[in-house]
Short mmCIF file of N, CA and C in Angstrom, two decimals:
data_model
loop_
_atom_site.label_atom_id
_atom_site.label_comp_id
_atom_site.label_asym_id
_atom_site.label_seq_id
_atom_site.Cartn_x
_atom_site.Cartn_y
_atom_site.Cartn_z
N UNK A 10 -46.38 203.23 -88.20
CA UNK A 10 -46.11 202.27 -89.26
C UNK A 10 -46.91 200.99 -89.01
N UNK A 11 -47.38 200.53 -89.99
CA UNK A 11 -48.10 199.29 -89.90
C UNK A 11 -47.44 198.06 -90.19
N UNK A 12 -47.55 197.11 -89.01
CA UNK A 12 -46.37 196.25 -89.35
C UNK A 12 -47.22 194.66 -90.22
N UNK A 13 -48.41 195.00 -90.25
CA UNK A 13 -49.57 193.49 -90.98
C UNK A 13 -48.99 193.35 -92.23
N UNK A 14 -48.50 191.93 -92.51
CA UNK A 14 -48.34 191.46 -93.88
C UNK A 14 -49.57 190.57 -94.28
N UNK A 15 -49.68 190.59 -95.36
CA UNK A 15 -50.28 189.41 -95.90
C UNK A 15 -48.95 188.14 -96.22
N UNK A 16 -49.35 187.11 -95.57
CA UNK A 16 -48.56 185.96 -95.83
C UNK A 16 -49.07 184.83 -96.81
N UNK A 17 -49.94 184.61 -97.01
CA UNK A 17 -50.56 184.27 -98.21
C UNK A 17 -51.61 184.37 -98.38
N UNK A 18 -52.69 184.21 -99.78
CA UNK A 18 -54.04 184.25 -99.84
C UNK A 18 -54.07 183.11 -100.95
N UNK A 19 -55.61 182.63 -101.08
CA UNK A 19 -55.65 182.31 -102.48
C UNK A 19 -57.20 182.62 -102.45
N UNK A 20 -58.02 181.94 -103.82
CA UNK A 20 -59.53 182.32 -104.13
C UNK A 20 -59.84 181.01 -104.98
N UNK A 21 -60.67 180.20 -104.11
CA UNK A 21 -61.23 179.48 -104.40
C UNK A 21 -62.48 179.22 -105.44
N UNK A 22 -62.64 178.14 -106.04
CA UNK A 22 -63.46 178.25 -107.04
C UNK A 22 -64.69 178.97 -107.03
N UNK A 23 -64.97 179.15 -105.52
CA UNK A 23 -66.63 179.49 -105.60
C UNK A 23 -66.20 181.12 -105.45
N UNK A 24 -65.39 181.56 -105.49
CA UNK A 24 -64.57 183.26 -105.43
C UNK A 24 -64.30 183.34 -103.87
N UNK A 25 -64.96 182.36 -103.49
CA UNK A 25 -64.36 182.76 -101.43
C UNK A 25 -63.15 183.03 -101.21
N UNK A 26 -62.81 184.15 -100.68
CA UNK A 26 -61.29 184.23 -100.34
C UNK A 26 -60.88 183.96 -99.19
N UNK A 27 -59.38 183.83 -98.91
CA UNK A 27 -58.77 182.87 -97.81
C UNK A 27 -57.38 183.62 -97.55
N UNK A 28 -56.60 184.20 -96.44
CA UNK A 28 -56.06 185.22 -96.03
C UNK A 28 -55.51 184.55 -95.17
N UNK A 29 -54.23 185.06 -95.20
CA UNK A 29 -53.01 184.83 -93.55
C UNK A 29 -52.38 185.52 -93.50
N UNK A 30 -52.52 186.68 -92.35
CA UNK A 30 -51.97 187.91 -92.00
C UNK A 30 -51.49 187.85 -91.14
N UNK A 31 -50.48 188.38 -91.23
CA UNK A 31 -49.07 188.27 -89.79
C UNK A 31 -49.37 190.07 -89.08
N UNK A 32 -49.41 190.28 -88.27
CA UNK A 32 -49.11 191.40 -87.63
C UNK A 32 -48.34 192.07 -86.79
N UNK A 33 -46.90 192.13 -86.84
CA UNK A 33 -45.74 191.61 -85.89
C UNK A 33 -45.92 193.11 -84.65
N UNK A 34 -46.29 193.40 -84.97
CA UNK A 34 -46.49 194.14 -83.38
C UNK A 34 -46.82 193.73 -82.36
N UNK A 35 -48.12 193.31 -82.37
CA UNK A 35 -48.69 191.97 -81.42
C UNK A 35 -48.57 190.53 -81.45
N UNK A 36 -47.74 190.25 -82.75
CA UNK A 36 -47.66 189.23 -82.84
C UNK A 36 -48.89 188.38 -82.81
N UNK A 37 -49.19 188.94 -84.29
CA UNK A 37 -50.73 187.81 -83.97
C UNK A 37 -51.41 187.64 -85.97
N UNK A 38 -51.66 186.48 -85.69
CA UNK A 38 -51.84 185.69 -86.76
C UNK A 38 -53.12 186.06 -87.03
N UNK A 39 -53.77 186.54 -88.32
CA UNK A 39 -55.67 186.88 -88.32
C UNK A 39 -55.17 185.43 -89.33
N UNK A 40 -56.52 184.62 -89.47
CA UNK A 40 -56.86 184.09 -90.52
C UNK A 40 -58.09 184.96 -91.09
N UNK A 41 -58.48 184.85 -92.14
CA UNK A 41 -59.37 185.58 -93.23
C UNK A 41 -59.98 184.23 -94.23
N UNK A 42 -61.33 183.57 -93.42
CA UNK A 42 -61.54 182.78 -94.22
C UNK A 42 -62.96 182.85 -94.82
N UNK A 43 -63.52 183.53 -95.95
CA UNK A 43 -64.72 183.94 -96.50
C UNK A 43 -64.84 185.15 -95.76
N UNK A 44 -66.22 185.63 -95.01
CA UNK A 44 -66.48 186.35 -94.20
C UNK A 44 -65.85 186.62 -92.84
N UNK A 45 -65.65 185.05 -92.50
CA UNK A 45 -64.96 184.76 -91.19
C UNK A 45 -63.22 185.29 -90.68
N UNK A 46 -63.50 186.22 -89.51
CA UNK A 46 -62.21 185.81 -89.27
C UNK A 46 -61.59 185.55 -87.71
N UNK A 47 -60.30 184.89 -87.81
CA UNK A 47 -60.23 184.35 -86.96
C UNK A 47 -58.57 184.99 -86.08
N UNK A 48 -58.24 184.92 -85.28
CA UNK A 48 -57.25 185.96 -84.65
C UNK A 48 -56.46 185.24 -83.40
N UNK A 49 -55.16 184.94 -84.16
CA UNK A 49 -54.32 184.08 -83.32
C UNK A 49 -52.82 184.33 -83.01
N UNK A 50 -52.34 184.35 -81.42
CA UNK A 50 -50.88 184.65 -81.21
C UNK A 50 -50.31 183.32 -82.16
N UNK A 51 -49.14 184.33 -82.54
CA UNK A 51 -48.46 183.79 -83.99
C UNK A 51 -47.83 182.00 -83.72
N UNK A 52 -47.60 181.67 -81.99
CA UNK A 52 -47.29 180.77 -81.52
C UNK A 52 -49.01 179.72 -81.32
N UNK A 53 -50.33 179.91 -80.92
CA UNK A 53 -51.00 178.77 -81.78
C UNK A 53 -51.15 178.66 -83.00
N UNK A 54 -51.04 179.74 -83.91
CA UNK A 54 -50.99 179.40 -84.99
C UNK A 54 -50.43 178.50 -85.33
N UNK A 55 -48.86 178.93 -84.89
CA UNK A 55 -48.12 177.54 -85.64
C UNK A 55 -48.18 176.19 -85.13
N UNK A 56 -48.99 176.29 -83.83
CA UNK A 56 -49.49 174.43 -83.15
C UNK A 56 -50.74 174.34 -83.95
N UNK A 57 -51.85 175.11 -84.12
CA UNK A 57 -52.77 174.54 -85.09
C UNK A 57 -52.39 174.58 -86.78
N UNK A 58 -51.19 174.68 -87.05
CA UNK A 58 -51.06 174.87 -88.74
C UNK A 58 -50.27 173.15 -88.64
N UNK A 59 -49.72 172.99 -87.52
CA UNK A 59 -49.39 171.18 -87.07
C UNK A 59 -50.62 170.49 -86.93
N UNK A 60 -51.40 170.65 -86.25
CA UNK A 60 -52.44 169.99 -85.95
C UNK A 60 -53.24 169.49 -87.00
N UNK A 61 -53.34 170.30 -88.35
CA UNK A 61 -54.13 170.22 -89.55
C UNK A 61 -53.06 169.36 -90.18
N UNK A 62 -51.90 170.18 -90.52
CA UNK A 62 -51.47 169.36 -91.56
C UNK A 62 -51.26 167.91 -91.27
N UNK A 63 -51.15 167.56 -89.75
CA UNK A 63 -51.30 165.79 -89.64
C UNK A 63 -52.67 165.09 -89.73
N UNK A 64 -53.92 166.34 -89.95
CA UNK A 64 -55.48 165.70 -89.83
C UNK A 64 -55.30 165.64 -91.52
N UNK A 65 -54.85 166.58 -92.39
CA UNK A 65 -55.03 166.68 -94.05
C UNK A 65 -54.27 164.85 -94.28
N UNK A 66 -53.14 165.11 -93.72
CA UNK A 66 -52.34 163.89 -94.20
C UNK A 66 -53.43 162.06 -93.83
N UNK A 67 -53.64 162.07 -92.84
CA UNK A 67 -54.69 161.28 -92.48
C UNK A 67 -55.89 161.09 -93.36
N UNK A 68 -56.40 162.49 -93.58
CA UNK A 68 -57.52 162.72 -94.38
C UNK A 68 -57.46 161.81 -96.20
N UNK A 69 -56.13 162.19 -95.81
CA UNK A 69 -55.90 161.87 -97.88
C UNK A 69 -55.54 160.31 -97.62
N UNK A 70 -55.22 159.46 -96.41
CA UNK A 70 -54.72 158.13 -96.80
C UNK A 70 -55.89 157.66 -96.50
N UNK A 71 -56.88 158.58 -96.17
CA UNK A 71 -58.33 157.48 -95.64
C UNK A 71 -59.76 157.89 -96.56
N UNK A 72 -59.59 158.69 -97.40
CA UNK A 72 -60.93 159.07 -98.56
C UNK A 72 -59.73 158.92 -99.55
N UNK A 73 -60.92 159.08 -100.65
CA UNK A 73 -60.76 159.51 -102.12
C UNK A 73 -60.91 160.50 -102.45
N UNK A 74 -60.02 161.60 -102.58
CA UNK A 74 -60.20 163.04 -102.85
C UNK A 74 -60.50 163.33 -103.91
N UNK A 75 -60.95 163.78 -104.43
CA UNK A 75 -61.17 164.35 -106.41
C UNK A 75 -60.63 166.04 -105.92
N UNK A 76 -59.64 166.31 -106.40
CA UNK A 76 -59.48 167.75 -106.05
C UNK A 76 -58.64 168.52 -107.61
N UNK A 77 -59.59 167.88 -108.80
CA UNK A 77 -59.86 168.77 -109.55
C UNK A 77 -60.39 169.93 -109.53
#
């Protein structure tokens, strides 16, 4: 039995797609970003999914985003 979910995706304007796959057997996080991918125990994942969301939050009080 295959235990890989997809946990979310979306597709960006330029059609690049973007993937977060859980795999609970090994417990391990793939990211799927364009071509790239990237393959993480499900525990850094969740210290780098912290790490970003306090660089995004930073990011937005210090530019001007246009994210039309």
């Amino acid at each position: 039995m295959n235990s890989a979910r997809v946990m979310s995706k979306t597709t960006l304007p330029n059609n690049e797609r973007y993937k977060v796959i859980y795999n609970q057997r090994p417990d391990v996080v793939v990211l799927e970003i364009g071509g790239t991918s990237l393959k993480l125990n499900a525990t850094n994942f969740i210290m780098m999914n912290e790490m970003m969301r306090k660089a995004a939050a930073r990011l937005v009080m210090q530019t001007e985003l246009n994210l039309k």
